[in-house]
XYZ file of C-alpha atoms in Angstrom:
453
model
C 0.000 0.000 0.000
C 1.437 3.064 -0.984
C 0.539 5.832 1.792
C 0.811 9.729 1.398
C 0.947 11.991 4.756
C 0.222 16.091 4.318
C 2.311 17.578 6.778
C 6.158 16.853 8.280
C 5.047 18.186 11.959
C 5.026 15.828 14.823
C 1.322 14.705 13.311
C 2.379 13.803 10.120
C 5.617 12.022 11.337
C 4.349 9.929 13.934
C 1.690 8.820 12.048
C 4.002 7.627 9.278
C 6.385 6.203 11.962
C 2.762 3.834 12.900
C 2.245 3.198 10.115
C 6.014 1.641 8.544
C 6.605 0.509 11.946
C 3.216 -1.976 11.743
C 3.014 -2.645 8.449
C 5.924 -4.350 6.686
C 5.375 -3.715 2.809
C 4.010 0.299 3.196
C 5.245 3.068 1.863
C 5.088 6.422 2.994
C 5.436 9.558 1.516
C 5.330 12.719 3.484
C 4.531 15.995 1.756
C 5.974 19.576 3.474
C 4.695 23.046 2.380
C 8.528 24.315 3.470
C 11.227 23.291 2.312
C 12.093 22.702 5.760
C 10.493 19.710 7.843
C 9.403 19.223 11.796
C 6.496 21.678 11.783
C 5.861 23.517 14.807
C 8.819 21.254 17.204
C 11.362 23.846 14.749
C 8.995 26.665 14.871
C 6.748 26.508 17.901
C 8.433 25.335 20.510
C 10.326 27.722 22.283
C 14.486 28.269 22.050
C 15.297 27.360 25.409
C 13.490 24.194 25.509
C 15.832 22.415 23.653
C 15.354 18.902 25.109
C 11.665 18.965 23.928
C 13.251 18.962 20.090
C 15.117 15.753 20.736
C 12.081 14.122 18.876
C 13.491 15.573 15.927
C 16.087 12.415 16.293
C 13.155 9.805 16.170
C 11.626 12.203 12.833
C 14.993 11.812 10.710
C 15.227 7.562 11.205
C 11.852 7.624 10.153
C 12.709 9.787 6.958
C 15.754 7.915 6.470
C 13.827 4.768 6.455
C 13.724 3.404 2.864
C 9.835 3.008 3.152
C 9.865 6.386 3.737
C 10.246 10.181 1.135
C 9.948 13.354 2.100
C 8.935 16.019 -0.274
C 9.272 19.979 1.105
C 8.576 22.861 -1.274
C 5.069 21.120 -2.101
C 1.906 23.090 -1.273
C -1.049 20.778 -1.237
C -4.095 22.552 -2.303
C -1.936 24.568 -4.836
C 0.871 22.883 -6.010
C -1.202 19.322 -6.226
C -4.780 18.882 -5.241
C -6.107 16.047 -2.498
C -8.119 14.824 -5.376
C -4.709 14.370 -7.255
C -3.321 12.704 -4.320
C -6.190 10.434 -3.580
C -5.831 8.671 -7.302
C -1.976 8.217 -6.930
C -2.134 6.830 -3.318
C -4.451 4.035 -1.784
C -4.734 6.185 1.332
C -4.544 10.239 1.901
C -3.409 11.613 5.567
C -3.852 15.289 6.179
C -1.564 16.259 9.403
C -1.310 19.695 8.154
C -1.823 21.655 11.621
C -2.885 24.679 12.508
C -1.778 27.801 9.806
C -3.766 30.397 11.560
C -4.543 32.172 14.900
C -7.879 32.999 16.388
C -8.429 36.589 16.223
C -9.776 38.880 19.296
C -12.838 40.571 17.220
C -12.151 44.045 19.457
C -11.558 47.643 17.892
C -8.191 48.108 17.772
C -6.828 44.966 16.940
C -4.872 45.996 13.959
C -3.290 48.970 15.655
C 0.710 48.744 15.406
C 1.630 47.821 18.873
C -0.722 44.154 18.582
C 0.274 41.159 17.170
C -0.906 37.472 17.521
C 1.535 35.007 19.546
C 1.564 32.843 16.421
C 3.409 35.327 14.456
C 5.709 36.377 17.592
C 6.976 32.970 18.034
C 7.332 32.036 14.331
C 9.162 35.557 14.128
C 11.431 34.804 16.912
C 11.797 31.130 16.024
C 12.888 31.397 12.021
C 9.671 30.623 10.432
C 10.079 31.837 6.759
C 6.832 33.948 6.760
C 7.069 36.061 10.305
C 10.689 36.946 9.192
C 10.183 40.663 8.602
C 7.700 41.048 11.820
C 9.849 43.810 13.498
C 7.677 44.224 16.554
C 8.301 47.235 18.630
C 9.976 46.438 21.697
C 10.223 50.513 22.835
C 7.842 50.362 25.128
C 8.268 48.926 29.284
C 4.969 47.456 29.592
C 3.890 44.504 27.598
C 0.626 42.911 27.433
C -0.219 38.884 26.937
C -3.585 38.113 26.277
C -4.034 34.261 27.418
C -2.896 31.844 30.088
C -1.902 29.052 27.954
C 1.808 27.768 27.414
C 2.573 29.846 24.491
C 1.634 33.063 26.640
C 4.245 31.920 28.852
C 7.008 30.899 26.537
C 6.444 34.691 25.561
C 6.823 36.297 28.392
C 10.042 33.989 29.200
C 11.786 35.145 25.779
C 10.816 38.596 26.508
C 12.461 38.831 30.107
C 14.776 36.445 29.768
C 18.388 37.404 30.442
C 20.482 37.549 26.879
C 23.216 35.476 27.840
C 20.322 32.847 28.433
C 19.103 32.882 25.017
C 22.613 33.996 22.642
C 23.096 29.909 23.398
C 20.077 28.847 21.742
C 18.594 28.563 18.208
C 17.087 31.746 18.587
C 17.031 33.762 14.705
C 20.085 35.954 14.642
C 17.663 39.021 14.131
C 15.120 38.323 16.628
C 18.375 38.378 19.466
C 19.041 42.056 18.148
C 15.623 43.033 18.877
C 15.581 41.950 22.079
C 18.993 42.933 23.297
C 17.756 46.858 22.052
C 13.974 45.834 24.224
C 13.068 48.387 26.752
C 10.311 46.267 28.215
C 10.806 45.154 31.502
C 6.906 44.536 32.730
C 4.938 41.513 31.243
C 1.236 41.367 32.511
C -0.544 37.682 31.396
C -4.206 38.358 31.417
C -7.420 35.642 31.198
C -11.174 35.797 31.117
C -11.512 33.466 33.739
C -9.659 32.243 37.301
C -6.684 31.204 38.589
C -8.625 27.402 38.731
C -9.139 27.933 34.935
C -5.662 28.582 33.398
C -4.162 26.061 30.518
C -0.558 26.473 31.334
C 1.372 23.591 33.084
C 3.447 23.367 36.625
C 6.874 23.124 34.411
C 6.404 25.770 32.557
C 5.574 28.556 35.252
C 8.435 27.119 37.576
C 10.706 28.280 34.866
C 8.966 31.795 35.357
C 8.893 31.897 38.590
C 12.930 31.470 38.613
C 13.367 33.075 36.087
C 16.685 35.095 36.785
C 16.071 38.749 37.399
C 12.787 39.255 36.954
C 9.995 39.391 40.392
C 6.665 37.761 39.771
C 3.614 40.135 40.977
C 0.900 37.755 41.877
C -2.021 39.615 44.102
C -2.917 37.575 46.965
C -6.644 39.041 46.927
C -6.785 36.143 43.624
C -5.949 33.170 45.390
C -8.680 33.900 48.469
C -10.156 30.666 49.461
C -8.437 28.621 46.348
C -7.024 26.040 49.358
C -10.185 24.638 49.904
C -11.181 24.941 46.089
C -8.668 22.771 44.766
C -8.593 19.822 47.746
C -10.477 17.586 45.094
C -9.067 18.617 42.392
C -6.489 16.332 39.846
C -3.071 16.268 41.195
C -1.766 18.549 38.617
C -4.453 21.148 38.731
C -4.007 20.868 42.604
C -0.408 21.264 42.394
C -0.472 24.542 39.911
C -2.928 26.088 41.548
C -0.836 25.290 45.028
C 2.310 26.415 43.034
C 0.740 30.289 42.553
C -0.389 30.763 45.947
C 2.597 30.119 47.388
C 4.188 32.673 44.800
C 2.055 35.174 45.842
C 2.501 34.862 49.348
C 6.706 35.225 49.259
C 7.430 38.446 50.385
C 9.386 40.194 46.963
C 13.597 40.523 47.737
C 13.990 43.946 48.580
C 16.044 45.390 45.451
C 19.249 46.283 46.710
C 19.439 50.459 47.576
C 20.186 52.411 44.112
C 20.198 48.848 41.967
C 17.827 49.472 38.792
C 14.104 47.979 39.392
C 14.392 44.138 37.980
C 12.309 43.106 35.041
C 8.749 41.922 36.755
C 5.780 39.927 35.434
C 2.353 38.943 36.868
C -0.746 37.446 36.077
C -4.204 39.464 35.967
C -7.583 37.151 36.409
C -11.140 37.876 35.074
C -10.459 40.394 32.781
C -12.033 40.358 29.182
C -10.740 42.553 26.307
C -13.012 45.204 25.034
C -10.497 47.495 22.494
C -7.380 48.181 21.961
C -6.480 52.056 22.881
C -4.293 53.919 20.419
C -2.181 56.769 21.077
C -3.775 60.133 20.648
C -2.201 60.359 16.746
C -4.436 56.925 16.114
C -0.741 55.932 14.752
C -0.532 52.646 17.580
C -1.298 50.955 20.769
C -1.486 52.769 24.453
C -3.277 50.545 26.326
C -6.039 48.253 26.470
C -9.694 48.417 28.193
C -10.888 45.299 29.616
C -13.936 44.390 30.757
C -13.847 42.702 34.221
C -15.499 39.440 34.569
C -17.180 36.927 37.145
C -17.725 33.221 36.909
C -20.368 31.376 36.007
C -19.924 27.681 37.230
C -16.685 26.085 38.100
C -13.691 24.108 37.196
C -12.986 24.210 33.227
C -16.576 24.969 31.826
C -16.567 28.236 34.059
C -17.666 30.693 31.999
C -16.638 34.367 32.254
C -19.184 36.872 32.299
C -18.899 41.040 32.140
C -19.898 42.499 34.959
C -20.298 45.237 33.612
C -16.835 47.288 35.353
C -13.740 48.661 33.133
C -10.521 48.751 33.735
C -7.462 50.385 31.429
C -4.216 49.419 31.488
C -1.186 51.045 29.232
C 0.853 48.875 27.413
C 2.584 49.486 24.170
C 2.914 46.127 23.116
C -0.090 43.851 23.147
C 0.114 39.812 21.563
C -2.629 38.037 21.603
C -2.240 34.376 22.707
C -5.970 33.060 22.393
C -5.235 29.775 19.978
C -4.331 28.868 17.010
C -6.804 27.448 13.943
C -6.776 25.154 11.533
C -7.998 26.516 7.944
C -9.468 24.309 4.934
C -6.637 23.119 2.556
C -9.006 21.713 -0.726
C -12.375 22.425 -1.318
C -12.537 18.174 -1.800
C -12.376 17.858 1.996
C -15.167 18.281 4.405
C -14.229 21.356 7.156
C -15.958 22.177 9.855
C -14.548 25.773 10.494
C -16.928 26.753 13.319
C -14.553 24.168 15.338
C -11.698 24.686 13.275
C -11.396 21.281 12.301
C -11.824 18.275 9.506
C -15.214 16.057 10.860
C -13.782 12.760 11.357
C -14.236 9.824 12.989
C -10.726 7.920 14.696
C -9.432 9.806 12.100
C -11.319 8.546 9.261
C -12.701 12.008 7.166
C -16.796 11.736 7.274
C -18.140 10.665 3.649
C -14.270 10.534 1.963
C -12.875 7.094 1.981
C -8.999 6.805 1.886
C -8.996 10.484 3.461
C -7.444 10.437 7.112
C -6.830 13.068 9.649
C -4.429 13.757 12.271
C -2.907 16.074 15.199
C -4.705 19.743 15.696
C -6.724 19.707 12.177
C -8.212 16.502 13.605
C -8.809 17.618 17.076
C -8.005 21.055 17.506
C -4.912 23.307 18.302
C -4.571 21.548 21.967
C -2.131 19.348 24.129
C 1.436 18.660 23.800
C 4.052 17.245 21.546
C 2.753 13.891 23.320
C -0.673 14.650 23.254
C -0.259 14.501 19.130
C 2.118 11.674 18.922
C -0.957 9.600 20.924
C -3.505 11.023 18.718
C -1.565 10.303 15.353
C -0.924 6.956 16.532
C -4.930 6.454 16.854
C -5.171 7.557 13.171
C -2.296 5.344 11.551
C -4.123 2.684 14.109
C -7.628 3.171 11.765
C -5.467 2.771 8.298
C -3.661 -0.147 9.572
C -7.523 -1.901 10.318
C -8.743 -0.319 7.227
C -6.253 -2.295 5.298
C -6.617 -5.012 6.889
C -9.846 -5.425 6.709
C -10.560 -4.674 3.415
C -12.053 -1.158 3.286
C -9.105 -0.067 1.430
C -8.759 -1.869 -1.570
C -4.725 -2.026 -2.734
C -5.649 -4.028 -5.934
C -5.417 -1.337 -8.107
C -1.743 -0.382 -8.195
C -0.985 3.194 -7.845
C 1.878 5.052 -8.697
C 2.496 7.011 -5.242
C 4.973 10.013 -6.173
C 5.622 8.780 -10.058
C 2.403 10.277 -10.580
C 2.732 13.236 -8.423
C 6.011 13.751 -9.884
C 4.642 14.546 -13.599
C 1.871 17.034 -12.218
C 4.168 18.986 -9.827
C 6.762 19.116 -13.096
C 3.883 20.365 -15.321
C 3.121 22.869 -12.643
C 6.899 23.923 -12.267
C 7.482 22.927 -9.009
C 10.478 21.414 -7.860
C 10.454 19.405 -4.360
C 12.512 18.795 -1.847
C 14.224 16.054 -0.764
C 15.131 14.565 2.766
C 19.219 14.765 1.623
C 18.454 18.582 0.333
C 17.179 18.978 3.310
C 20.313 17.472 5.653
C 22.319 20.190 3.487
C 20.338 22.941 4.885
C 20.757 21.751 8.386
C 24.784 20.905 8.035
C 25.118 24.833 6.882
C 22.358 26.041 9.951
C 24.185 23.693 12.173
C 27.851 24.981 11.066
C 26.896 29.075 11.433
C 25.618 28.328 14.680
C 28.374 26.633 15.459
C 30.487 30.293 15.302
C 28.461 31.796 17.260
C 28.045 29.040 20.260
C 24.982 28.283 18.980
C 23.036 24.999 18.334
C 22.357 26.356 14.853
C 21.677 29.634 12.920
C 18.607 28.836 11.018
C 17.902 30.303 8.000
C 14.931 31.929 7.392
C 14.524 33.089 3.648
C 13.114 30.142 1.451
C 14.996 31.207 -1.431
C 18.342 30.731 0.476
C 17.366 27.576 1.055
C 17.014 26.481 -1.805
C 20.153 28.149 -3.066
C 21.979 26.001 -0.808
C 20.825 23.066 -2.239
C 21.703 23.837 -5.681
C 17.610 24.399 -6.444
């Protein structure tokens, strides 16, 4: 059976890794809109968390498998359709993530001074199409809109000491940004309660001790939150535990004359209303929020204005509310209220031979291992599918031969796995000048100038 996977993030890899790894005569070709692969574990996950990129190991034996071919430069949807790749393979996996960001919906929101996290990482992290982001970083106050992960990664890279991050594969330009930054206040705000946030225990204990910079928690938050969370699952309990005892410690006193340290804190129950601009109209100021009170408890609370305002200046404002999936081919079903292909285990409603998997198939939530899982339950539906007959593999098919002659025709010229191992060896050795783990490059075109394309 010849198998073709639409994406080279942790989806699309772990669900060809399933799929070679149980079934001894498939082949697998994996199809990358870059010409870079690895998805959002090269441009999502943030540059001091280099141990959580280790899966790129695992990625490259399954590309280097003979089974397996990787094809970057390749826009599905444009380049070749799913229609196209549905007659050349016996089955069709999308894996193709999430492109796009939820928006606020506020006045304001395309003021200079506001940009979505999604951009601010993928600027900071190399992605080809943030590369000319510039944000400006002139102002002291900063303002995070969400409570999730990403918020905090953020905040980290923003306040984070430079000799912490010149070691890391942070872009070149991004690290002269921040070394010019005057902000030195980062304010994380939610809709809802301390009991409701989506960030994990690791990930504010690196905040927390994060060198040089006091977190601001208000006490008058955490009222009563003891007794709240005595039921509650270990790691909510824990998190929640983990914040009130933050914002009990009484701060360090700064020593006498020393320059006020970099600070950071979260704000609860607050719901943006508009984004304020400065009195030219030219960019951000501040933001009005709307403050909030809870309807119900634990995570279906629902946040509801009370009808009070509050402003608060900040120059910079990213907005860290989720990412979204978007519809690749109008031949596949999308549901785009939820951001996501219909599917069942993976299987596309009403296409047969059309999979799913990762955040198009479930939404933009959960870790690296939260997708690996999921991918494996998709790979685990083609593996029965074949097996039981609901894929026929009588009917020979061609796999990339075909796709080959229609990408030609089209004048488009792919990628390959060894192209791509050129582009790494010349990342790898210009990082390797500057004490780096690698420089990445970040224009497309010098990509593919490296490979001879």
């Amino acid at each position: 059976p010849r198998v073709c996977v639409v994406g080279s993030g942790p989806a699309g890899f772990y669900t060809a890794q399933h799929i070679l790894k149980h079934h001894g005569g498939a082949l697998v070709d994996i199809y990358e809109k870059l010409p870079v692969p690895f998805g959002l574990v090269r441009f999502g996950v943030a540059p001091d968390h280099p141990e959580v990129k280790n899966v790129i190991n695992t990625f490259t034996q399954t590309a280097r498998s003979e089974r397996c071919a990787y094809y970057g430069n390749v826009t599905v949807g444009r380049d070749v359709t799913v229609p196209e790749l549905q007659q050349a393979y016996h089955a069709v996996v999308l894996s193709y993530g999430a492109e796009d960001n939820r928006v606020l919906g506020i006045p304001g929101e395309n003021l200079p001074g506001v940009y979505s996290a999604r951009a601010f990482v993928g600027w900071y992290n190399g992605l080809p199409e943030n590369r000319d982001l510039k944000p400006d970083l002139s102002c002291e106050t900063a303002l995070i809109l969400g409570h999730g992960n990403v918020a905090l990664d953020i905040a980290r890279i923003l306040l984070s000491p430079l000799q912490l991050l010149r070691k890391t594969d942070i872009t070149d330009s991004s690290l002269a940004a921040l070394a010019c930054s005057k902000v030195k206040r980062v304010w994380l705000v939610g809709r809802r309660g301390p009991l409701q946030v989506a960030f994990t225990i690791k990930e504010l204990r690196e905040m927390i001790n994060l060198p040089g910079a006091r977190a601001v928690l208000d006490t008058a938050d955490f009222t009563g939150l003891e007794n709240a969370v005595k039921d509650a699952p270990r790691p909510r309990k824990r998190l929640t535990e983990l914040m009130i005892k933050t914002a009990l410690e009484k701060p360090v006193e700064v020593q006498a004359g020393a320059a006020a340290p970099r600070a950071w804190g979260l704000k609860f129950q607050r719901s943006p209303q508009e984004v304020l601009p400065c009195a030219d109209g030219r960019r951000a100021r501040g933001i009005r929020m709307a403050l909030t009170r809870l309807e119900g408890s634990g995570d279906s609370a629902k946040a509801i204005p009370t009808g009070d305002v509050e402003e608060l200046e900040c120059g910079l404002v990213l907005s860290s509310i989720g990412y979204r999936s978007l519809p690749l081919d109008p031949a596949v079903p999308f549901d785009s209220q939820h951001g996501v292909i219909p599917n069942s285990s993976g299987r596309v409603e009403g296409v047969p031979g059309l999979y799913c998997s990762g955040w198009v198939k479930r939404g933009p939530t959960g870790v690296i291992i939260t997708t690996m899982n999921d991918s494996f339950d998709t790979a685990q539906s083609v593996l029965e599918d074949l097996q039981g007959g609901v894929l026929d593999i009588s009917p020979s098919r061609e796999g990339f031969g075909v796709v080959e002659s229609i990408l030609r025709s089209r004048g488009v010229r792919p990628v390959s796995f060894s192209d791509w191992e050129k582009i790494d060896a010349a990342e790898v050795a210009r990082g390797k000048a500057a004490g780096k783990p690698r420089e990445k490059i970040v224009d497309p075109a010098e990509m593919l100038r490296i490979i001879g394309h």
